[in-house]
Tab-separated table of C-alpha atoms and ligand atoms in Angstrom:
chain	number	residue	atom	x	y	z
P	102	UNK	CA	31.319	2.019	11.324
P	103	UNK	CA	27.735	2.614	11.005
P	104	UNK	CA	26.078	4.822	13.592
P	105	UNK	CA	23.320	2.233	14.294
P	106	UNK	CA	25.488	-0.784	14.809
P	107	UNK	CA	26.306	0.103	18.406
P	108	UNK	CA	28.916	-2.539	19.568
P	109	UNK	CA	29.102	-1.012	23.041
P	110	UNK	CA	25.339	-1.984	23.655
P	111	UNK	CA	24.727	-4.758	21.032
P	112	UNK	CA	28.011	-6.610	21.859
P	113	UNK	CA	28.040	-6.132	25.734
P	114	UNK	CA	28.829	-8.732	28.143
P	115	UNK	CA	25.976	-10.506	29.852
P	116	UNK	CA	26.962	-9.042	33.073
P	117	UNK	CA	26.564	-5.364	31.575
P	118	UNK	CA	23.185	-6.321	29.934
P	119	UNK	CA	21.960	-7.754	33.277
P	120	UNK	CA	23.290	-4.595	35.098
P	121	UNK	CA	21.241	-2.397	32.684
P	122	UNK	CA	18.211	-4.572	32.883
P	123	UNK	CA	18.361	-4.758	36.666
P	124	UNK	CA	18.514	-0.978	37.207
P	125	UNK	CA	15.837	-0.094	34.527
P	126	UNK	CA	13.442	-2.820	35.783
P	127	UNK	CA	13.549	-1.446	39.308
P	128	UNK	CA	12.898	2.113	37.902
P	129	UNK	CA	10.117	0.970	35.622
P	130	UNK	CA	8.329	-1.033	38.083
P	131	UNK	CA	8.116	1.995	40.401
P	132	UNK	CA	7.060	4.202	37.495
P	133	UNK	CA	4.203	1.905	36.566
P	134	UNK	CA	3.095	1.258	40.239
P	135	UNK	CA	2.874	4.917	40.582
P	136	UNK	CA	1.173	6.019	37.429
P	137	UNK	CA	-0.764	3.073	36.411
P	138	UNK	CA	-3.764	2.343	38.771
P	139	UNK	CA	-4.683	-0.607	36.659
P	140	UNK	CA	-1.420	-2.584	37.052
P	141	UNK	CA	-0.976	-1.385	40.631
P	142	UNK	CA	-4.237	-3.221	41.607
P	143	UNK	CA	-2.850	-6.312	39.809
P	144	UNK	CA	0.243	-6.111	41.804
P	145	UNK	CA	-1.706	-5.602	45.055
P	146	UNK	CA	-3.844	-8.667	44.327
P	147	UNK	CA	-0.700	-10.650	44.013
P	148	UNK	CA	0.707	-8.854	47.256
P	149	UNK	CA	3.949	-7.555	45.406
P	150	UNK	CA	5.115	-3.983	46.004
P	151	UNK	CA	8.018	-2.257	44.032
P	152	UNK	CA	10.284	-2.859	46.970
P	153	UNK	CA	10.136	-6.719	46.148
P	154	UNK	CA	11.706	-6.153	42.822
P	155	UNK	CA	15.161	-5.618	43.175
P	156	UNK	CA	16.607	-7.195	40.095
P	157	UNK	CA	15.577	-9.465	36.965
P	158	UNK	CA	15.580	-12.441	39.254
P	159	UNK	CA	12.521	-10.990	40.937
P	160	UNK	CA	10.639	-10.650	37.499
P	161	UNK	CA	8.506	-13.766	38.196
P	162	UNK	CA	6.941	-12.168	41.077
P	163	UNK	CA	5.198	-9.679	38.850
P	164	UNK	CA	1.540	-10.273	37.481
P	165	UNK	CA	1.202	-10.988	33.657
P	166	UNK	CA	-0.604	-8.641	31.473
P	167	UNK	CA	-2.727	-10.055	28.609
P	168	UNK	CA	-4.551	-8.628	25.639
P	169	UNK	CA	-7.608	-8.927	27.683
P	170	UNK	CA	-5.990	-6.420	30.013
P	171	UNK	CA	-5.395	-4.162	27.267
P	172	UNK	CA	-9.065	-4.363	26.133
P	173	UNK	CA	-10.277	-3.923	29.671
P	174	UNK	CA	-8.139	-0.791	30.156
P	175	UNK	CA	-8.960	0.628	26.765
P	176	UNK	CA	-8.328	3.349	25.938
P	177	UNK	CA	-6.230	5.110	28.474
P	178	UNK	CA	-6.202	2.591	31.518
P	179	UNK	CA	-2.524	1.646	30.992
P	180	UNK	CA	-1.032	5.000	29.999
P	181	UNK	CA	1.632	5.882	32.349
P	182	UNK	CA	2.287	9.518	31.506
P	183	UNK	CA	-0.023	12.538	31.257
P	184	UNK	CA	-1.907	12.753	27.998
P	185	UNK	CA	-0.165	15.712	27.118
P	186	UNK	CA	3.198	13.827	26.845
P	187	UNK	CA	1.919	11.483	24.158
P	188	UNK	CA	2.725	12.428	20.788
P	189	UNK	CA	1.448	9.234	18.782
P	190	UNK	CA	-0.683	6.331	18.943
P	191	UNK	CA	-0.465	3.321	16.777
P	192	UNK	CA	-2.936	0.165	16.799
P	193	UNK	CA	-2.740	-3.495	16.327
P	194	UNK	CA	-3.642	-4.871	12.792
P	195	UNK	CA	-6.562	-6.770	14.507
P	196	UNK	CA	-5.721	-10.329	12.942
P	197	UNK	CA	-7.147	-11.693	16.287
P	198	UNK	CA	-9.890	-9.929	18.211
P	199	UNK	CA	-10.571	-6.322	18.943
P	200	UNK	CA	-8.046	-3.686	18.354
P	201	UNK	CA	-5.567	-2.564	20.817
P	202	UNK	CA	-4.066	1.059	21.187
P	203	UNK	CA	-0.528	1.807	22.170
P	204	UNK	CA	0.871	5.261	23.063
P	205	UNK	CA	4.372	6.919	22.548
P	206	UNK	CA	6.101	9.879	24.036
P	207	UNK	CA	8.845	11.521	21.851
P	208	UNK	CA	11.360	9.371	23.713
P	209	UNK	CA	9.506	6.202	23.003
P	210	UNK	CA	9.398	7.032	19.159
P	211	UNK	CA	13.237	7.819	19.390
P	212	UNK	CA	13.894	4.399	20.953
P	213	UNK	CA	11.675	2.485	18.620
P	214	UNK	CA	13.238	4.447	15.521
P	215	UNK	CA	16.656	3.243	17.189
P	216	UNK	CA	15.624	-0.333	17.381
P	217	UNK	CA	14.441	-0.279	13.679
P	218	UNK	CA	17.685	1.343	12.559
P	219	UNK	CA	19.586	-1.441	14.229
P	220	UNK	CA	17.591	-3.984	12.224
P	221	UNK	CA	18.248	-2.144	8.920
P	222	UNK	CA	22.092	-2.053	9.759
P	223	UNK	CA	21.993	-5.958	10.790
P	224	UNK	CA	20.481	-6.463	7.171
P	225	UNK	CA	23.603	-4.734	5.625
P	226	UNK	CA	21.952	-1.222	5.544
P	227	UNK	CA	23.938	2.109	5.387
P	228	UNK	CA	22.941	5.685	4.914
P	229	UNK	CA	23.791	5.169	1.244
P	230	UNK	CA	20.809	2.802	0.754
P	231	UNK	CA	17.365	3.483	-0.715
P	232	UNK	CA	15.130	1.867	1.706
P	233	UNK	CA	11.587	1.009	0.238
P	234	UNK	CA	9.020	0.681	2.882
P	235	UNK	CA	5.833	-1.343	1.680
P	236	UNK	CA	4.596	-2.106	4.935
P	237	UNK	CA	1.211	-0.369	5.551
P	238	UNK	CA	1.403	3.266	7.095
P	239	UNK	CA	-1.163	4.615	9.410
P	240	UNK	CA	-2.366	2.746	12.681
P	241	UNK	CA	-0.161	-0.297	11.708
P	242	UNK	CA	3.331	-0.082	13.071
P	243	UNK	CA	4.923	-1.504	10.126
P	244	UNK	CA	5.348	1.458	7.965
P	245	UNK	CA	6.115	4.016	10.678
P	246	UNK	CA	8.641	1.919	12.438
P	247	UNK	CA	10.924	1.015	9.271
P	248	UNK	CA	10.468	4.546	8.225
P	249	UNK	CA	11.687	5.785	11.375
P	250	UNK	CA	14.634	3.450	11.432
P	251	UNK	CA	15.492	4.392	7.946
P	252	UNK	CA	15.411	8.125	8.850
P	253	UNK	CA	17.469	7.636	11.879
P	254	UNK	CA	20.013	5.791	9.768
P	255	UNK	CA	19.940	8.626	7.176
P	256	UNK	CA	19.082	6.376	4.278
P	257	UNK	CA	16.681	7.732	1.581
P	258	UNK	CA	13.340	6.444	2.466
P	259	UNK	CA	10.503	5.763	0.057
P	260	UNK	CA	7.409	5.668	2.096
P	261	UNK	CA	5.484	3.511	-0.488
P	262	UNK	CA	2.830	1.990	2.063
P	263	UNK	CA	1.286	-1.130	0.650
P	264	UNK	CA	-0.661	-1.606	-2.452
P	265	UNK	CA	-0.418	-0.312	-5.908
P	266	UNK	CA	2.095	-2.892	-7.090
P	267	UNK	CA	2.553	-1.297	-10.471
P	268	UNK	CA	3.813	2.047	-8.766
P	269	UNK	CA	5.906	-0.171	-6.241
P	270	UNK	CA	7.861	-1.698	-9.151
P	271	UNK	CA	8.144	1.484	-11.148
P	272	UNK	CA	9.719	3.400	-8.128
P	273	UNK	CA	11.848	0.534	-7.397
P	274	UNK	CA	13.277	0.511	-10.711
P	275	UNK	CA	13.460	4.225	-11.319
P	276	UNK	CA	14.845	5.205	-7.905
P	277	UNK	CA	16.966	2.119	-7.369
P	278	UNK	CA	15.627	0.720	-4.030
P	279	UNK	CA	18.195	-1.332	-2.497
P	280	UNK	CA	16.266	-2.613	0.714
P	281	UNK	CA	12.545	-3.656	0.571
P	282	UNK	CA	10.668	-3.694	3.686
P	283	UNK	CA	7.237	-5.525	3.715
P	284	UNK	CA	5.396	-8.480	4.818
P	285	UNK	CA	6.972	-11.699	3.332
P	286	UNK	CA	3.768	-12.546	1.493
P	287	UNK	CA	3.798	-9.242	-0.329
P	288	UNK	CA	7.548	-9.684	-0.981
P	289	UNK	CA	6.607	-12.952	-2.776
P	290	UNK	CA	3.796	-11.296	-4.842
P	291	UNK	CA	6.112	-8.265	-5.793
P	292	UNK	CA	8.707	-10.866	-6.846
P	293	UNK	CA	6.397	-12.726	-8.904
P	294	UNK	CA	4.961	-9.371	-10.447
P	295	UNK	CA	8.569	-8.321	-11.274
P	296	UNK	CA	9.234	-11.530	-13.023
P	297	UNK	CA	5.984	-11.427	-15.018
P	298	UNK	CA	6.929	-8.090	-16.421
P	299	UNK	CA	10.463	-9.217	-17.094
P	300	UNK	CA	12.038	-6.397	-15.117
P	301	UNK	CA	14.543	-8.481	-12.973
P	302	UNK	CA	17.403	-6.688	-14.460
P	303	UNK	CA	16.114	-3.334	-13.703
P	304	UNK	CA	15.889	-3.929	-9.838
P	305	UNK	CA	18.743	-3.223	-7.594
P	306	UNK	CA	17.546	-4.626	-4.562
P	307	UNK	CA	20.176	-6.428	-2.232
P	308	UNK	CA	18.229	-7.180	0.889
P	309	UNK	CA	14.682	-7.387	2.451
P	310	UNK	CA	13.446	-6.942	5.817
P	311	UNK	CA	10.351	-8.917	6.285
P	312	UNK	CA	8.018	-9.724	9.242
P	313	UNK	CA	4.827	-9.068	10.831
P	314	UNK	CA	3.585	-12.735	9.928
P	315	UNK	CA	4.889	-16.250	10.146
P	316	UNK	CA	7.158	-17.345	7.192
P	317	UNK	CA	9.246	-20.538	6.935
P	318	UNK	CA	12.898	-21.107	5.875
P	319	UNK	CA	11.436	-22.514	2.419
P	320	UNK	CA	9.605	-19.347	1.925
P	321	UNK	CA	12.838	-17.361	2.577
P	322	UNK	CA	14.786	-19.261	-0.031
P	323	UNK	CA	11.856	-18.787	-2.603
P	324	UNK	CA	11.886	-15.070	-1.827
P	325	UNK	CA	15.813	-14.655	-1.974
P	326	UNK	CA	15.711	-16.479	-5.447
P	327	UNK	CA	12.719	-14.590	-6.679
P	328	UNK	CA	14.125	-11.175	-5.949
P	329	UNK	CA	17.975	-12.108	-5.816
P	330	UNK	CA	18.325	-10.633	-2.315
P	331	UNK	CA	19.186	-11.732	1.005
P	332	UNK	CA	15.874	-11.859	3.071
P	333	UNK	CA	16.019	-10.902	6.899
P	334	UNK	CA	13.225	-11.721	9.449
P	335	UNK	CA	12.065	-8.742	11.809
P	336	UNK	CA	9.722	-9.288	14.705
P	337	UNK	CA	7.798	-6.972	16.856
P	338	UNK	CA	4.276	-6.206	18.158
P	339	UNK	CA	2.173	-3.057	18.569
P	340	UNK	CA	1.829	-3.489	22.461
P	341	UNK	CA	5.694	-3.512	22.833
P	342	UNK	CA	6.367	-0.630	20.178
P	343	UNK	CA	6.091	-2.288	16.884
P	344	UNK	CA	8.696	-3.955	14.503
P	345	UNK	CA	12.238	-3.956	15.774
P	346	UNK	CA	11.650	-5.705	19.084
P	347	UNK	CA	13.930	-8.223	17.453
P	348	UNK	CA	15.854	-8.615	14.212
P	349	UNK	CA	17.932	-10.961	12.270
P	350	UNK	CA	21.500	-10.433	11.632
P	351	UNK	CA	24.062	-11.907	8.848
P	352	UNK	CA	23.867	-15.164	10.436
P	353	UNK	CA	20.190	-15.494	9.467
P	354	UNK	CA	19.524	-17.767	12.203
P	355	UNK	CA	17.080	-16.301	14.964
P	356	UNK	CA	16.351	-12.738	15.879
P	357	UNK	CA	18.441	-10.701	18.343
P	358	UNK	CA	16.045	-9.156	20.938
P	359	UNK	CA	17.063	-5.532	21.938
P	360	UNK	CA	17.822	-6.635	25.482
P	361	UNK	CA	18.632	-2.925	26.658
P	362	UNK	CA	14.934	-2.228	26.011
P	363	UNK	CA	13.148	-5.436	26.649
P	364	UNK	CA	13.421	-8.394	28.888
P	365	UNK	CA	12.261	-11.682	27.341
P	366	UNK	CA	11.063	-14.731	29.213
P	367	UNK	CA	9.534	-17.901	27.931
P	368	UNK	CA	6.771	-19.551	30.072
P	369	UNK	CA	4.481	-22.505	29.794
P	370	UNK	CA	1.506	-21.110	28.291
P	371	UNK	CA	-0.900	-23.411	30.300
P	372	UNK	CA	0.671	-22.849	33.848
P	373	UNK	CA	2.498	-19.454	33.609
P	374	UNK	CA	5.692	-21.081	34.970
P	375	UNK	CA	8.907	-19.637	33.663
P	376	UNK	CA	10.780	-22.197	31.524
P	377	UNK	CA	14.493	-22.658	31.534
P	378	UNK	CA	16.470	-21.411	28.521
P	379	UNK	CA	16.201	-23.340	25.252
P	380	UNK	CA	12.657	-24.712	25.996
P	381	UNK	CA	9.681	-23.830	23.749
P	382	UNK	CA	7.098	-21.829	25.278
P	383	UNK	CA	5.169	-18.552	25.013
P	384	UNK	CA	7.342	-15.181	24.833
P	385	UNK	CA	6.792	-12.645	27.429
P	386	UNK	CA	8.160	-9.154	27.247
P	387	UNK	CA	8.838	-6.463	30.098
P	388	UNK	CA	9.532	-3.188	28.527
P	389	UNK	CA	12.170	-1.279	30.533
P	390	UNK	CA	12.876	2.021	28.883
P	391	UNK	CA	9.479	3.009	27.476
P	392	UNK	CA	7.662	5.769	29.335
P	393	UNK	CA	4.074	5.938	27.836
P	394	UNK	CA	2.962	2.365	27.500
P	395	UNK	CA	5.362	0.458	29.478
P	396	UNK	CA	4.001	-3.107	29.741
P	397	UNK	CA	5.235	-5.401	32.271
P	398	UNK	CA	5.315	-9.227	31.744
P	399	UNK	CA	3.205	-8.877	28.705
P	400	UNK	CA	2.100	-12.338	27.246
P	401	UNK	CA	2.654	-12.075	23.325
P	402	UNK	CA	0.983	-15.636	22.695
P	403	UNK	CA	3.926	-16.155	20.376
P	404	UNK	CA	5.391	-19.712	20.613
P	405	UNK	CA	9.253	-19.715	20.349
P	406	UNK	CA	12.610	-20.656	21.936
P	407	UNK	CA	15.259	-18.303	23.229
P	408	UNK	CA	18.944	-19.126	22.789
P	409	UNK	CA	22.219	-17.592	24.105
P	410	UNK	CA	24.559	-19.509	21.849
P	411	UNK	CA	27.517	-17.147	20.470
P	412	UNK	CA	26.478	-15.393	17.263
P	413	UNK	CA	29.036	-15.086	14.582
P	414	UNK	CA	27.898	-11.763	14.125
P	415	UNK	CA	29.385	-10.583	17.418
P	416	UNK	CA	26.075	-9.392	19.012
P	417	UNK	CA	25.510	-10.838	22.390
P	418	UNK	CA	21.837	-10.117	22.869
P	419	UNK	CA	19.483	-13.109	23.190
P	420	UNK	CA	18.019	-14.671	20.081
P	421	UNK	CA	14.550	-15.801	19.611
P	422	UNK	CA	13.646	-18.407	17.030
P	423	UNK	CA	11.025	-17.639	14.319
P	424	UNK	CA	7.593	-17.899	16.226
P	425	UNK	CA	6.312	-21.328	15.619
P	426	UNK	CA	2.709	-20.232	15.807
P	427	UNK	CA	0.489	-18.525	18.484
P	428	UNK	CA	-0.769	-20.119	21.281
P	429	UNK	CA	-4.110	-18.481	20.671
P	430	UNK	CA	-4.384	-18.896	16.686
P	431	UNK	CA	-3.137	-22.428	16.838
P	432	UNK	CA	-5.697	-24.534	15.234
P	433	UNK	CA	-6.972	-27.631	17.078
P	434	UNK	CA	-8.379	-30.011	14.481
P	435	UNK	CA	-9.744	-33.271	15.621
P	436	UNK	CA	-7.805	-32.619	18.998
P	437	UNK	CA	-4.380	-32.138	17.332
P	438	UNK	CA	-2.466	-28.901	17.394
P	439	UNK	CA	-2.061	-27.723	13.871
P	440	UNK	CA	0.342	-24.730	13.169
P	441	UNK	CA	-0.169	-23.004	9.627
P	442	UNK	CA	3.797	-22.819	9.413
P	443	UNK	CA	3.800	-26.680	9.345
P	444	UNK	CA	1.377	-26.699	6.538
P	445	UNK	CA	3.437	-24.054	4.754
P	446	UNK	CA	6.647	-25.949	5.149
P	447	UNK	CA	5.272	-29.040	3.403
P	448	UNK	CA	4.023	-27.093	0.404
P	449	UNK	CA	7.073	-25.046	-0.168
P	450	UNK	CA	9.264	-28.179	0.357
P	451	UNK	CA	7.044	-29.814	-2.537
P	452	UNK	CA	7.723	-26.891	-4.881
P	453	UNK	CA	4.346	-25.084	-4.348
P	454	UNK	CA	4.033	-21.350	-4.107
P	455	UNK	CA	3.329	-19.718	-0.711
P	456	UNK	CA	-0.331	-19.029	-1.806
P	457	UNK	CA	-2.627	-21.222	0.144
P	458	UNK	CA	-5.466	-20.983	2.326
P	459	UNK	CA	-6.637	-23.328	5.188
P	460	UNK	CA	-10.276	-24.055	5.680
P	461	UNK	CA	-11.734	-25.647	8.827
P	462	UNK	CA	-15.233	-26.720	9.122
P	463	UNK	CA	-17.235	-28.973	11.372
P	464	UNK	CA	-19.507	-31.752	9.706
P	465	UNK	CA	-21.507	-34.306	11.741
P	466	UNK	CA	-19.608	-33.202	14.808
P	467	UNK	CA	-16.346	-34.040	13.224
P	468	UNK	CA	-13.625	-31.417	12.142
P	469	UNK	CA	-12.774	-31.198	8.495
P	470	UNK	CA	-9.453	-29.646	7.433
P	471	UNK	CA	-8.952	-28.626	3.928
P	472	UNK	CA	-5.974	-26.904	2.264
P	473	UNK	CA	-6.318	-25.007	-0.924
P	474	UNK	CA	-3.127	-24.599	-2.743
P	475	UNK	CA	-2.247	-22.558	-5.802
P	476	UNK	CA	-0.403	-24.451	-8.577
P	477	UNK	CA	2.458	-22.977	-10.526
P	478	UNK	CA	1.539	-22.231	-14.245
P	479	UNK	CA	3.745	-25.174	-15.132
P	480	UNK	CA	1.666	-27.422	-12.998
P	481	UNK	CA	-1.638	-25.936	-14.102
P	482	UNK	CA	-0.807	-27.093	-17.818
P	483	UNK	CA	-0.343	-30.842	-16.466
P	484	UNK	CA	-2.831	-33.479	-17.411
P	485	UNK	CA	-5.757	-34.061	-14.849
P	486	UNK	CA	-4.196	-37.428	-13.754
P	487	UNK	CA	-0.964	-35.562	-12.763
P	488	UNK	CA	-3.002	-33.069	-10.688
P	489	UNK	CA	-4.603	-35.882	-8.864
P	490	UNK	CA	-1.412	-37.639	-8.290
P	491	UNK	CA	-0.088	-34.303	-6.933
P	492	UNK	CA	-3.025	-34.092	-4.557
P	493	UNK	CA	-2.453	-37.355	-3.213
P	494	UNK	CA	1.339	-36.691	-2.697
P	495	UNK	CA	0.332	-33.669	-0.745
P	496	UNK	CA	-2.325	-35.374	1.250
P	497	UNK	CA	0.206	-38.093	2.373
P	498	UNK	CA	3.067	-35.264	3.150
P	499	UNK	CA	0.537	-33.406	5.303
P	500	UNK	CA	-0.471	-36.551	7.157
P	501	UNK	CA	3.070	-37.195	7.875
P	502	UNK	CA	3.726	-33.680	9.340
P	503	UNK	CA	0.532	-33.120	11.119
P	504	UNK	CA	-0.667	-36.563	11.961
P	505	UNK	CA	-4.161	-36.156	10.478
P	506	UNK	CA	-5.857	-36.159	7.254
P	507	UNK	CA	-6.286	-32.911	5.526
P	508	UNK	CA	-8.093	-32.801	2.064
P	509	UNK	CA	-6.057	-30.958	-0.575
P	510	UNK	CA	-7.517	-28.948	-3.507
P	511	UNK	CA	-5.036	-27.739	-5.975
P	512	UNK	CA	-6.517	-24.360	-7.645
P	513	UNK	CA	-5.516	-22.375	-10.751
P	514	UNK	CA	-2.563	-19.819	-10.319
P	515	UNK	CA	-3.790	-16.500	-9.064
P	516	UNK	CA	-7.091	-17.657	-7.495
P	517	UNK	CA	-6.264	-17.163	-3.936
P	518	UNK	CA	-6.615	-13.284	-3.118
P	519	UNK	CA	-3.351	-11.749	-2.602
P	520	UNK	CA	-2.763	-9.573	0.579
P	521	UNK	CA	-0.944	-6.322	0.523
P	522	UNK	CA	-0.536	-6.759	4.300
P	523	UNK	CA	-0.795	-9.828	6.564
P	524	UNK	CA	-2.046	-12.908	4.388
P	525	UNK	CA	-5.310	-14.361	5.607
P	526	UNK	CA	-4.306	-17.892	5.710
P	527	UNK	CA	-7.115	-19.505	8.027
P	528	UNK	CA	-10.738	-19.696	7.449
P	529	UNK	CA	-12.197	-21.465	10.367
P	530	UNK	CA	-16.006	-21.856	9.932
P	531	UNK	CA	-16.488	-23.812	13.013
P	532	UNK	CA	-17.501	-21.002	15.224
P	533	UNK	CA	-16.165	-22.634	18.300
P	534	UNK	CA	-15.600	-19.661	20.291
S	224	LIG	O1	3.091	-6.961	13.047
S	224	LIG	C1	4.659	-5.223	13.957
S	224	LIG	C2	5.592	-5.683	12.901
S	224	LIG	C3	5.396	-4.814	11.697
S	224	LIG	C4	6.653	-6.769	12.934
S	224	LIG	C5	6.412	-5.161	10.640
S	224	LIG	C6	7.493	-6.938	12.000
S	224	LIG	C7	7.263	-6.066	10.726
S	224	LIG	P1	1.130	-6.496	15.364
S	224	LIG	O2	0.191	-6.094	14.125
S	224	LIG	O3	0.774	-5.894	16.550
S	224	LIG	O4	2.439	-5.846	15.007
S	224	LIG	O5	1.219	-8.059	15.255
S	224	LIG	C8	2.106	-8.612	16.171
S	224	LIG	O6	2.413	-10.422	14.616
S	224	LIG	O7	2.805	-11.195	18.093
S	224	LIG	C9	3.385	-12.215	15.949
S	224	LIG	O8	2.213	-13.016	16.140
S	224	LIG	C10	3.266	-11.681	14.572
S	224	LIG	N1	4.617	-11.389	13.992
S	224	LIG	C11	5.349	-10.289	13.936
S	224	LIG	N2	6.533	-10.307	13.517
S	224	LIG	C12	6.468	-11.661	13.033
S	224	LIG	C13	7.554	-12.571	12.493
S	224	LIG	C14	3.297	-6.205	13.954
S	224	LIG	N3	8.845	-12.018	11.959
S	224	LIG	C15	2.091	-10.158	16.006
S	224	LIG	N4	7.284	-13.814	12.284
S	224	LIG	C16	3.096	-10.845	16.720
S	224	LIG	C17	6.109	-14.322	12.685
S	224	LIG	C18	5.356	-12.282	13.464
S	224	LIG	N5	5.248	-13.586	13.202
């Protein structure tokens, strides 16, 4: 049995998991109250003391933390240990707003590595694998997280970082990479590049661990076909440690949250009210084992659903759905909520590659939505009348999905800039904020 499939933890009974969570939560709240004046004052404002928190049932009494709090407390205001205990910092990729800095003690790094090792094992990894890490290294958590997990598992680790596609492919062929870790958009790009070079037969990949950005089931199928692999989702955020907060197993249907380290709640993003299990809302995390940067009730802004249905893999930890967008980068166009993932679903279901850009502008006080979509080389050689027909077909399909009109512009293959990290999907020129 693999060392980082830990059945005594990952397949523990609900009672056992709750017992761990209750004990760790009580300890963590006290730790934060005593060492983080910023959070202590939030608790005092709400009239809560550590004595009021006796179990997970009392969690709702605690105040939320948001990205704004992290910015206000920047850089050291939420640090819960002396600075001399910190061995590492990481920072958000800055897709929304200003950067946020997170701190780690050696203990925090160890538990993060363990979470990522669990993710690699759940994707079929063993110490015999060659783990090719093409997430960015540096401040971004993707590279260091999967790198740490792969080390912990004892797999041979290729710290490729992102970029230099030529070299990525060469190492993949020469060293026999078997597990690829990168963003789904970069995986699709690598897959296309491998095909263009006719090198499919030289690739020994069997699995991919893709996350850090939204991707649809259709995109999963495309990547699996392109690279002839099984593609697994992985979720995480810098504030809560990085990748590995949750990961997919062989069922490929939702991501198990590492409940021995993180308590998950779903709330109504407008009222903050905790929603019953199975309802869609904003994901909130409380980290119960971290020392340096232990956030309590942190609002992720990610919209998803939690489920405790029995998983065929045997793991009992709660599963989160793929995030269905973010409550803060959700677009509101003509008063309608638009998630980029809905647009992607339409495009991929109609056979388009996952290379697109969403442009929002405002003309004469009215919002205008345009989707630029790359054609496949086959489509590009179509007659002009065919391209016009295709554009109309997409307009209709998008209208059916979104409920509003979106202009569609089909563009030549390879004209939308590729990303080596997270894809930049939305260009919002309305300057509404
Ligand atoms: O993206 C950590 C990570 C690295 C996760 C590598 C997975 C793999 P941040 O840069 O702080 O951290 O961004 C966190 O990215 O709140 C989500 O909105 C989004 N995100 C992360 N994973 C997924 C995923 C890393 N699997 C933010 N699906 C999160 C959809 C994801 N969105």
